[in-house]
Short mmCIF file of C-alpha atoms in Angstrom, two decimals:
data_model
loop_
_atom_site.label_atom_id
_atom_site.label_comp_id
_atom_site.label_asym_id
_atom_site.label_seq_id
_atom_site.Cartn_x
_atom_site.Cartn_y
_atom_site.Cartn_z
CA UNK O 1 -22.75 -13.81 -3.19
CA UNK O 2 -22.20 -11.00 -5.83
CA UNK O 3 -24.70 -9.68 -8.68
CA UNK O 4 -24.06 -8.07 -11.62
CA UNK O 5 -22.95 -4.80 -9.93
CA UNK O 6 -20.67 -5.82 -7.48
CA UNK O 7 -16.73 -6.22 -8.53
CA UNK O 8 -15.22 -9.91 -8.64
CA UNK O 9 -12.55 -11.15 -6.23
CA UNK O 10 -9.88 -10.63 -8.96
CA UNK O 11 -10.84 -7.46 -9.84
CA UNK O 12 -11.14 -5.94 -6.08
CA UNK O 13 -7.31 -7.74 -6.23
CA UNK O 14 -6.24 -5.33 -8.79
CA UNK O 15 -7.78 -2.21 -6.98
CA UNK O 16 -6.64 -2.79 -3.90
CA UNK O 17 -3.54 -3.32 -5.87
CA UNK O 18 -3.63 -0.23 -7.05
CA UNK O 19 -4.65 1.61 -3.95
CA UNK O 20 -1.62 0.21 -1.96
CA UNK O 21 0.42 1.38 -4.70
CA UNK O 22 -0.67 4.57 -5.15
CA UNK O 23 -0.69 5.05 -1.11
CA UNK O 24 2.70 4.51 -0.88
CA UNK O 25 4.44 5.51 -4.35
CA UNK O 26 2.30 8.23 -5.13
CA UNK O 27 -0.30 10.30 -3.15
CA UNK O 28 2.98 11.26 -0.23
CA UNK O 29 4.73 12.91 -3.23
CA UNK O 30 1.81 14.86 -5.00
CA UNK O 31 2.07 17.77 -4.05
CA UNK O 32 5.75 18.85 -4.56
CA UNK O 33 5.48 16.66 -7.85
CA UNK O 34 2.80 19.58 -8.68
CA UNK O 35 4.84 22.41 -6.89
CA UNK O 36 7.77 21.66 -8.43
CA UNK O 37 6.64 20.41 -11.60
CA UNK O 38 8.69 17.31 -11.35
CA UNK O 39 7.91 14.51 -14.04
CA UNK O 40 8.31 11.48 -11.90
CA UNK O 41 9.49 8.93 -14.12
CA UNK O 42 10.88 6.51 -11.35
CA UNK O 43 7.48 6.00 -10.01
CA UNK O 44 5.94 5.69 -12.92
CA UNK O 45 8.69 3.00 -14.10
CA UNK O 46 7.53 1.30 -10.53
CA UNK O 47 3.80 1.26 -11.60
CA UNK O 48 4.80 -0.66 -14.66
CA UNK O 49 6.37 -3.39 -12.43
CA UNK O 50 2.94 -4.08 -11.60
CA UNK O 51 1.84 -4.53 -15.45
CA UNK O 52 0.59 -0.72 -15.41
CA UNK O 53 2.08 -0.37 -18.62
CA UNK O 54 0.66 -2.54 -20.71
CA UNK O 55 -2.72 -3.07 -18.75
CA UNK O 56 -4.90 -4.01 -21.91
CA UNK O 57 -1.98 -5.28 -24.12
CA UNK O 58 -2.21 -9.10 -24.45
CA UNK O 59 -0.36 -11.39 -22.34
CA UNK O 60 1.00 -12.91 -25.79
CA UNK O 61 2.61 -9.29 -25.95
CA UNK O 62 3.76 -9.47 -22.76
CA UNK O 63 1.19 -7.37 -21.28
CA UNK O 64 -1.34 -8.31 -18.19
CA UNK O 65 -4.34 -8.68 -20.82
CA UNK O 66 -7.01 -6.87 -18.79
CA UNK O 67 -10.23 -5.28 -19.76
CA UNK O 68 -11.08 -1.72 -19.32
CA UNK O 69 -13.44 -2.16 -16.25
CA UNK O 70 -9.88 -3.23 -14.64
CA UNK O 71 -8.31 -0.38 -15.98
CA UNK O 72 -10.61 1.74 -15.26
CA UNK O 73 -10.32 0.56 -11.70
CA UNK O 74 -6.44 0.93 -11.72
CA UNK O 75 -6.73 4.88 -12.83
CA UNK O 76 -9.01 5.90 -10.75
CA UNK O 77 -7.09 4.50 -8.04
CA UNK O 78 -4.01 6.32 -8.63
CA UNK O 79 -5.96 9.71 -9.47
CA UNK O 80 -7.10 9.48 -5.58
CA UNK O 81 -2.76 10.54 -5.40
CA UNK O 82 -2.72 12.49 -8.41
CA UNK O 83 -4.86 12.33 -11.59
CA UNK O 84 -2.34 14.05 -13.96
CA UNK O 85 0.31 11.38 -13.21
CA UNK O 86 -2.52 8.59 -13.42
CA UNK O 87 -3.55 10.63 -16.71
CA UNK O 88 -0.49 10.07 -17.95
CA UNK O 89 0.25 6.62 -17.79
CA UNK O 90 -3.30 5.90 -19.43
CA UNK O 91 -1.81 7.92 -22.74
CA UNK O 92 0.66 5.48 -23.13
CA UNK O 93 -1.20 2.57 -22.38
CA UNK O 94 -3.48 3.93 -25.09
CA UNK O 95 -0.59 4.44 -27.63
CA UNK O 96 0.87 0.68 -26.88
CA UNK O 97 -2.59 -0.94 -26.98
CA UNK O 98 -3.55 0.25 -30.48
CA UNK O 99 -0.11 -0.78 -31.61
CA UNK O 100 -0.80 -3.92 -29.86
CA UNK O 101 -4.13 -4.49 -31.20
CA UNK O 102 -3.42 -3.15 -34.89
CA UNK O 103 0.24 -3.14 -35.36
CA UNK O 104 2.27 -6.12 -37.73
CA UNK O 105 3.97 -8.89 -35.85
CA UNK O 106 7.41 -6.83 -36.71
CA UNK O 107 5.25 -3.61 -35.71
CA UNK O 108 4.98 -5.45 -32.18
CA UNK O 109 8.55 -6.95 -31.73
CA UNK O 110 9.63 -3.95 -32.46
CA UNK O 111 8.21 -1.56 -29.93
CA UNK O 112 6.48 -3.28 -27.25
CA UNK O 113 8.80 -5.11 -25.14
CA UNK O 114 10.25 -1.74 -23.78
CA UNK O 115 6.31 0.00 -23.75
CA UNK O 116 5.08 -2.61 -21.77
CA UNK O 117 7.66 -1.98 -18.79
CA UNK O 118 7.94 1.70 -20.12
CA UNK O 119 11.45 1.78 -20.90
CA UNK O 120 10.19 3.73 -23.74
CA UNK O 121 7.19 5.62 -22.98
CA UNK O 122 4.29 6.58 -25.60
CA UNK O 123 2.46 9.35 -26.31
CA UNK O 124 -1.12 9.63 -28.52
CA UNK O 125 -0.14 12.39 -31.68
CA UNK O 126 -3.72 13.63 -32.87
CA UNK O 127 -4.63 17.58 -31.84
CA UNK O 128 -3.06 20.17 -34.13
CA UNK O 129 -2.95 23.70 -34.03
CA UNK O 130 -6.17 24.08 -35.84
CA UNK O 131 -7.85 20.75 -35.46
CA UNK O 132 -8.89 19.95 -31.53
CA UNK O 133 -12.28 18.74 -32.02
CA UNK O 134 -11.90 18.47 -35.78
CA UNK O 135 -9.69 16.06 -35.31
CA UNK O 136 -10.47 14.48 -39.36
CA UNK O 137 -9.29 18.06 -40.49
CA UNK O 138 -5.86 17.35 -39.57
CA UNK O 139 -3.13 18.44 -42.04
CA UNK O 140 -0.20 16.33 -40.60
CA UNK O 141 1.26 15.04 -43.93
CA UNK O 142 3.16 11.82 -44.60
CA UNK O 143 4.50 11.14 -48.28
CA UNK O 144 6.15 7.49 -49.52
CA UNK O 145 9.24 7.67 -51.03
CA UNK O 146 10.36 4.44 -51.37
CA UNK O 147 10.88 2.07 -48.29
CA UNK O 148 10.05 5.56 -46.50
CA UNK O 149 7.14 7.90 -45.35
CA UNK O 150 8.36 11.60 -45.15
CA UNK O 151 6.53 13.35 -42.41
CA UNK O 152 6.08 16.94 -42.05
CA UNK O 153 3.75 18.71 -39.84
CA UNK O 154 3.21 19.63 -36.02
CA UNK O 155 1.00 18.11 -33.42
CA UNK O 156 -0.43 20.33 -30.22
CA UNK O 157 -0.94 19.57 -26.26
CA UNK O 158 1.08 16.16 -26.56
CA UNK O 159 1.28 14.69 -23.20
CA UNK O 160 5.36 13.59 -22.71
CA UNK O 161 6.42 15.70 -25.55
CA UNK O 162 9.91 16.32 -25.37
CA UNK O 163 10.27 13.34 -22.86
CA UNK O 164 8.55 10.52 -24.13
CA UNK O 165 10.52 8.08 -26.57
CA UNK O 166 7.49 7.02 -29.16
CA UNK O 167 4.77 8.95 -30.62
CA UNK O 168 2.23 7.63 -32.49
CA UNK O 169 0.93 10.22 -34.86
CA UNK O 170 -1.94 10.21 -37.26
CA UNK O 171 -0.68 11.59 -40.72
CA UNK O 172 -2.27 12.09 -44.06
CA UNK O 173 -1.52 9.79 -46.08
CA UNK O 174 -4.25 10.48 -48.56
CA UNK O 175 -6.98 12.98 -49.48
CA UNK O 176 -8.98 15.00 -47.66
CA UNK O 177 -11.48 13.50 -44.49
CA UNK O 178 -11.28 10.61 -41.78
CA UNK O 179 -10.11 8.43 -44.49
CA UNK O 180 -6.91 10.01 -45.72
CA UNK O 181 -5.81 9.46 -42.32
CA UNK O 182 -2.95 6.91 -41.25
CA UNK O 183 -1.30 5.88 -38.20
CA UNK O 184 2.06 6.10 -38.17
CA UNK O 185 5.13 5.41 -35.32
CA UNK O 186 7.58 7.70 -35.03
CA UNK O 187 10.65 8.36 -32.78
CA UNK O 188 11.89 11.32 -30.20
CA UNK O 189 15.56 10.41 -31.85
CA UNK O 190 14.33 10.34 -35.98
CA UNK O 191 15.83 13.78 -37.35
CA UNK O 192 13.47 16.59 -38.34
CA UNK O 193 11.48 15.55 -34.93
CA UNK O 194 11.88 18.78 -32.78
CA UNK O 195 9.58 19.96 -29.54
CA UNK O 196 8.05 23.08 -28.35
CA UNK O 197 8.81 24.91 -25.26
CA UNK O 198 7.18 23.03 -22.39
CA UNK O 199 3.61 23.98 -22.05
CA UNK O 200 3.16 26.27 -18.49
CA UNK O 201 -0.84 24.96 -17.82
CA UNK O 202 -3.36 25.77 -15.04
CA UNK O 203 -2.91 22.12 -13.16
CA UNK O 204 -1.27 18.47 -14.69
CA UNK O 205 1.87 19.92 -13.31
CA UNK O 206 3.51 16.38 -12.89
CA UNK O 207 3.84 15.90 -16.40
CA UNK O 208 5.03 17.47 -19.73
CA UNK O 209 2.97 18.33 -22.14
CA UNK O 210 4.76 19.89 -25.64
CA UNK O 211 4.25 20.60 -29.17
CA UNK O 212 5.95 17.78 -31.08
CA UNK O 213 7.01 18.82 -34.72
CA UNK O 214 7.82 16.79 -37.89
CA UNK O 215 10.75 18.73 -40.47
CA UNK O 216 10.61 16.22 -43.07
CA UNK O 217 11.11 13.13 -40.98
CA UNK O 218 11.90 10.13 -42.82
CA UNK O 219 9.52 6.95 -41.26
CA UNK O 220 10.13 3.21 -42.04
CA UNK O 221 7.02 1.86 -44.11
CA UNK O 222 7.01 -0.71 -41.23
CA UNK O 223 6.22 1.53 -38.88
CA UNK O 224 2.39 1.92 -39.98
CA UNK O 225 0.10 0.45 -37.65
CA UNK O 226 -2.72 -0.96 -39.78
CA UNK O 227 -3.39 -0.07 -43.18
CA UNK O 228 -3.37 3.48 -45.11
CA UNK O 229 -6.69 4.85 -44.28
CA UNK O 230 -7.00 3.20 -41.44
CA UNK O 231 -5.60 5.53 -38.94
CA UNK O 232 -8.68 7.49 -37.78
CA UNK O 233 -10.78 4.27 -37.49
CA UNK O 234 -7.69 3.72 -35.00
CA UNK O 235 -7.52 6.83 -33.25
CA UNK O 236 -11.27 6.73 -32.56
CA UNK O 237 -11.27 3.34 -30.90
CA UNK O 238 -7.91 4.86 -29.06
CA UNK O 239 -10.54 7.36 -27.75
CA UNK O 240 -13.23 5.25 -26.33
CA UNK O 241 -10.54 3.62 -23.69
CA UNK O 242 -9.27 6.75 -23.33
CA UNK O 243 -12.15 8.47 -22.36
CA UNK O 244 -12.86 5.92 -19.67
CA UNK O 245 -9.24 5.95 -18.84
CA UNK O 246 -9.89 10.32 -17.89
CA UNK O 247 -13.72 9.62 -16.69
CA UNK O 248 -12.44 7.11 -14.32
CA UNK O 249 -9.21 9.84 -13.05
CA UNK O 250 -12.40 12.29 -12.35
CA UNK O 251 -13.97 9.52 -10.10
CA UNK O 252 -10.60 9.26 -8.60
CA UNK O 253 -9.58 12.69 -8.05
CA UNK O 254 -13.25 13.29 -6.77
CA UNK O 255 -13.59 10.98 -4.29
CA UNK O 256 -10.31 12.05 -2.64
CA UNK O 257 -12.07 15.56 -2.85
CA UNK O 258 -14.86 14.46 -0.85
CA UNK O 259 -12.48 12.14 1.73
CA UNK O 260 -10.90 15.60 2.29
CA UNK O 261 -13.71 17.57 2.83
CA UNK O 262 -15.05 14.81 5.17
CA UNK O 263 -12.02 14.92 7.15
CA UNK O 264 -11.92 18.73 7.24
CA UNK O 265 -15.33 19.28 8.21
CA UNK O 266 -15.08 17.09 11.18
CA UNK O 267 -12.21 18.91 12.61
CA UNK O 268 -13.44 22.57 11.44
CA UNK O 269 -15.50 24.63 14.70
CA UNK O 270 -17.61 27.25 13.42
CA UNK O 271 -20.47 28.95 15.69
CA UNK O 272 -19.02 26.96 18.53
CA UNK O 273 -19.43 23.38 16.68
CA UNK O 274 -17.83 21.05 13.22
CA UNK O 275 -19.03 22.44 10.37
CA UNK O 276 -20.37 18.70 10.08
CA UNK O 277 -22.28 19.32 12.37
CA UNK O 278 -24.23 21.99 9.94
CA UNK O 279 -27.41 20.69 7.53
CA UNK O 280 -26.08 22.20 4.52
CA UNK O 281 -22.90 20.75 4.51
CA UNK O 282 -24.07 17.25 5.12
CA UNK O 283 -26.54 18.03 2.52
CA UNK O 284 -23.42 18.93 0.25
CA UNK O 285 -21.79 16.09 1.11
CA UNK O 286 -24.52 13.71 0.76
CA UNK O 287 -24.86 15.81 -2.52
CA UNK O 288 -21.36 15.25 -3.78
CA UNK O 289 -21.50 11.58 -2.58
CA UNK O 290 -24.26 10.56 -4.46
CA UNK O 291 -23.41 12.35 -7.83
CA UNK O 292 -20.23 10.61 -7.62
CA UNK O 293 -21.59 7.49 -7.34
CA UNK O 294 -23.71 7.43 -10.58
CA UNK O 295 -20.74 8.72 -12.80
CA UNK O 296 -18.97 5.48 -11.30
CA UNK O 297 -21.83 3.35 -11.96
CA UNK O 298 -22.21 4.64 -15.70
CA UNK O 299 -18.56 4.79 -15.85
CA UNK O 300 -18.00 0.72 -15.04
CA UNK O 301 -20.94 -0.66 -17.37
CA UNK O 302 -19.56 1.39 -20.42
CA UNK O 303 -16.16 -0.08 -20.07
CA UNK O 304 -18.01 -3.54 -19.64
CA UNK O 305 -19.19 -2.35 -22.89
CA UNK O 306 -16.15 -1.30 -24.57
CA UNK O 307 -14.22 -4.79 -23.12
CA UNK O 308 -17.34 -6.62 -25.26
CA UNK O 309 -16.92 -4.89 -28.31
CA UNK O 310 -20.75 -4.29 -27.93
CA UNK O 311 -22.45 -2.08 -30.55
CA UNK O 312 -23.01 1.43 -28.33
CA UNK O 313 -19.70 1.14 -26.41
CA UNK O 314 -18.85 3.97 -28.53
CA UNK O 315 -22.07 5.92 -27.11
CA UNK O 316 -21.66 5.00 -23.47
CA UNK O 317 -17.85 5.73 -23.68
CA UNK O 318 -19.32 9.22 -23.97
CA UNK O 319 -21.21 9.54 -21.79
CA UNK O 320 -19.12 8.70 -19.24
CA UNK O 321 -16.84 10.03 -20.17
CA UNK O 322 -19.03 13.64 -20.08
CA UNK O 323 -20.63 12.25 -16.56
CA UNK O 324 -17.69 11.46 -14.89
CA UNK O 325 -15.66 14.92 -15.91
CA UNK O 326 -18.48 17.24 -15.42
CA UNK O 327 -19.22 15.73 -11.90
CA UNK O 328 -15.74 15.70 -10.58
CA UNK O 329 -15.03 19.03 -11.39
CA UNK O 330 -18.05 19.83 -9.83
CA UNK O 331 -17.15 17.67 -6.99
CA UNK O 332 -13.79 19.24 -6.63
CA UNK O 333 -15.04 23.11 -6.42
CA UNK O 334 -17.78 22.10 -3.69
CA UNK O 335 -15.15 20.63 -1.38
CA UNK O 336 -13.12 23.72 -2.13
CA UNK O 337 -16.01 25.67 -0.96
CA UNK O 338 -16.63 23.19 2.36
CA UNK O 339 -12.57 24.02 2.93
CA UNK O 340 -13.49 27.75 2.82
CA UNK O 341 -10.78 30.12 2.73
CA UNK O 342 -8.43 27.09 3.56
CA UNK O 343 -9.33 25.28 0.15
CA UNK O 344 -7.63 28.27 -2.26
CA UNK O 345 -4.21 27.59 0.13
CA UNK O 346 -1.59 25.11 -1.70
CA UNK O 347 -1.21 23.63 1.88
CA UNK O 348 -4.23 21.72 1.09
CA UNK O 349 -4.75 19.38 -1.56
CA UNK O 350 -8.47 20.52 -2.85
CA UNK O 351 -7.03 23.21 -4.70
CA UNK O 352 -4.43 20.64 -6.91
CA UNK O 353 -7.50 18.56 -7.73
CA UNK O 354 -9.46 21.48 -8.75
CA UNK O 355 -6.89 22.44 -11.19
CA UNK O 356 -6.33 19.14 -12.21
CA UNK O 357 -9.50 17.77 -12.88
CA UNK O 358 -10.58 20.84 -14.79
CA UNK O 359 -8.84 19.78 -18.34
CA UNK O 360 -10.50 16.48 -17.96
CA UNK O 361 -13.89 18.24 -19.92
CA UNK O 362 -11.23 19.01 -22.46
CA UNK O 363 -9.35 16.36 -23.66
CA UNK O 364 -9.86 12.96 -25.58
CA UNK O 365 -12.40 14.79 -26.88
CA UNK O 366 -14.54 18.11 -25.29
CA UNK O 367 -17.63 17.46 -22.97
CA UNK O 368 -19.45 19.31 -25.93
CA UNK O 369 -17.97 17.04 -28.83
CA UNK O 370 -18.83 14.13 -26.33
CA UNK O 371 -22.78 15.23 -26.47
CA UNK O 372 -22.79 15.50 -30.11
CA UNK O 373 -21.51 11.73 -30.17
CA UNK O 374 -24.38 10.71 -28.10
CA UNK O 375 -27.19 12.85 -29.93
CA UNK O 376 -26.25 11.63 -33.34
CA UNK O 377 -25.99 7.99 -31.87
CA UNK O 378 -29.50 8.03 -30.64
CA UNK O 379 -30.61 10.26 -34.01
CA UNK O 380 -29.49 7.22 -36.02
CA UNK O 381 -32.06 4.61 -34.35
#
């Protein structure tokens, strides 16, 4: 027997999928992936031999034509290894599902049958220098001449930048506001593309992150994904997977958090017993536990949501999205605590979650910009 909040068979399949994966591919490597700052492109080739890829691309585009409860699932189970390589691999299966879902046939031919396996890897083009949360401010500029667009502009924080292969960048194309905006496909090998020096951040070690830079970059016309105008309609509905896609790498990250912290406190003697053994930190526990637990539950009905196309996916996406960050973080720096002076030492992995788990309240949109979503969404009624 299941109800309505249990998993199916076929999705526990894919999660457990996912969790043997990630136990053997990813969560033994972690740390020196982190230490090191090794980008670990092999392993992230091997998660796309198991459709990782392309997890919401359709089957008719050669992807595994999931919804976003399933890969929602499949992040947060690589985030209990590391959330900034299971970060990662959600950007570009957000870049090759709106291409998917909005690009021309020839759009689609084009690009996807080397996303899906990540031959070519994607990465989402929308924060500038002085438009984060503004994102409709953007001043990214594409002008037509002839069969071209000519691009010139700079993008900031692009996950893969200076790695990845295919960026797809939202340009003005028009005047000023969300509706000037285009989406646009552009390549690591057109000339006038250049990169920043690789960004040196607080945690998401395992992966590059770069400012990507357009000098005049001629773009085929074909390489528009939807219509002129269209592009921050696209972008936005980029977002609300997205955000479940980072919620769920919180829940993922977290949980290992607390795993630790159980495992630690057992084994830790204090006052001549386990710290377990102590009310307040089975209260903390308990506390952390529980918490967790209702991020995941709001987490897994908005992507039902946002699968369904029903009207306040965009609304739930947020708040999950805000739930799920806020609570992991806060997750993360009470098992830190529980580890004690132990938890600041890079010999344990409580400190690499705390770090990072932190930008999670930052990007595909700020916890802030997130509560402004959901305010005007229930002004509107």
């Amino acid at each position: 027997m299941t109800n309505q909040f249990d998993l199916t068979g076929e999705q526990r399949e894919i999660q457990e999928l996912a969790r043997r994966f990630t136990a053997d591919a990813i969560t033994p490597h972690a740390a020196e992936w982190d230490d090191k700052h090794i980008f670990p492109r092999d392993t992230i080739r091997a998660a796309a031999e198991l459709g990782f890829g392309g997890i919401y691309v359709s089957e008719a585009s050669g992807g595994i034509g999931l919804g976003r409860l399933e890969a929602a699932l499949i992040m947060e189970a690589m985030a209990y290894g590391c959330p900034s390589t299971s970060a990662f691999i959600s950007i570009h299966n957000m870049g090759a599902w709106m291409i998917d879902r909005f690009g021309s046939q020839a759009v689609k031919d084009k690009y996807l049958p080397d996303l899906v396996p990540m031959n070519r890897m994607a990465s989402y083009c929308l924060t500038e220098a002085g438009s984060g949360s503004d994102a409709a401010a953007l001043k990214t500029r594409a002008v037509r001449d002839g069969d071209h667009y000519v691009v010139t502009g700079s993008k900031q924080f692009i996950s893969g930048g200076g790695e990845n292969d295919i960026y797809v960048t939202m340009v003005r194309t028009g005047g000023e506001g969300p509706k000037g905006i285009s989406c646009l496909i552009i390549e690591k090998d057109m000339e006038g593309v250049s990169f920043g020096a690789q960004e040196r951040k607080l945690g998401w070690h395992s992966q590059p992150t770069a400012q990507v830079n357009f000098d005049g970059v001629r773009v085929p016309l074909e390489n528009l994904v939807g219509a002129e105008g269209e592009g921050f309609r696209i972008a936005m509905m980029g977002l609300d997977g997205g955000r479940l896609n980072i919620g769920a790498c919180s829940l993922g990250g977290a949980q290992r958090c607390i795993d630790e912290s159980l495992r630690y406190t057992k084994e830790r003697q204090q006052f001549g017993q386990a710290i377990a053994g102590f009310q307040n930190t089975q209260f903390t526990l308990a506390d952390m536990q529980t918490e967790l637990e209702a991020a995941r539950m709001l987490l897994y009905a908005a992507a039902v949501k946002v699968t369904e196309n029903a009207p306040d996916k965009t609304r739930f996406a947020a708040m999950a999205k805000r739930l799920a960050t806020d609570t992991g973080s806060a997750v993360a720096d009470r098992a830190l605590q529980l580890h004690g002076g132990y938890g600041y030492l890079m010999d344990y992995p409580v400190e690499r979650f705390w770090r990072d788990l932190r930008v999670h309240s930052i990007l595909e949109g700020t916890n802030q910009v997130m509560r402004m979503i959901v305010a005007r969404d229930m002004l509107k009624q």
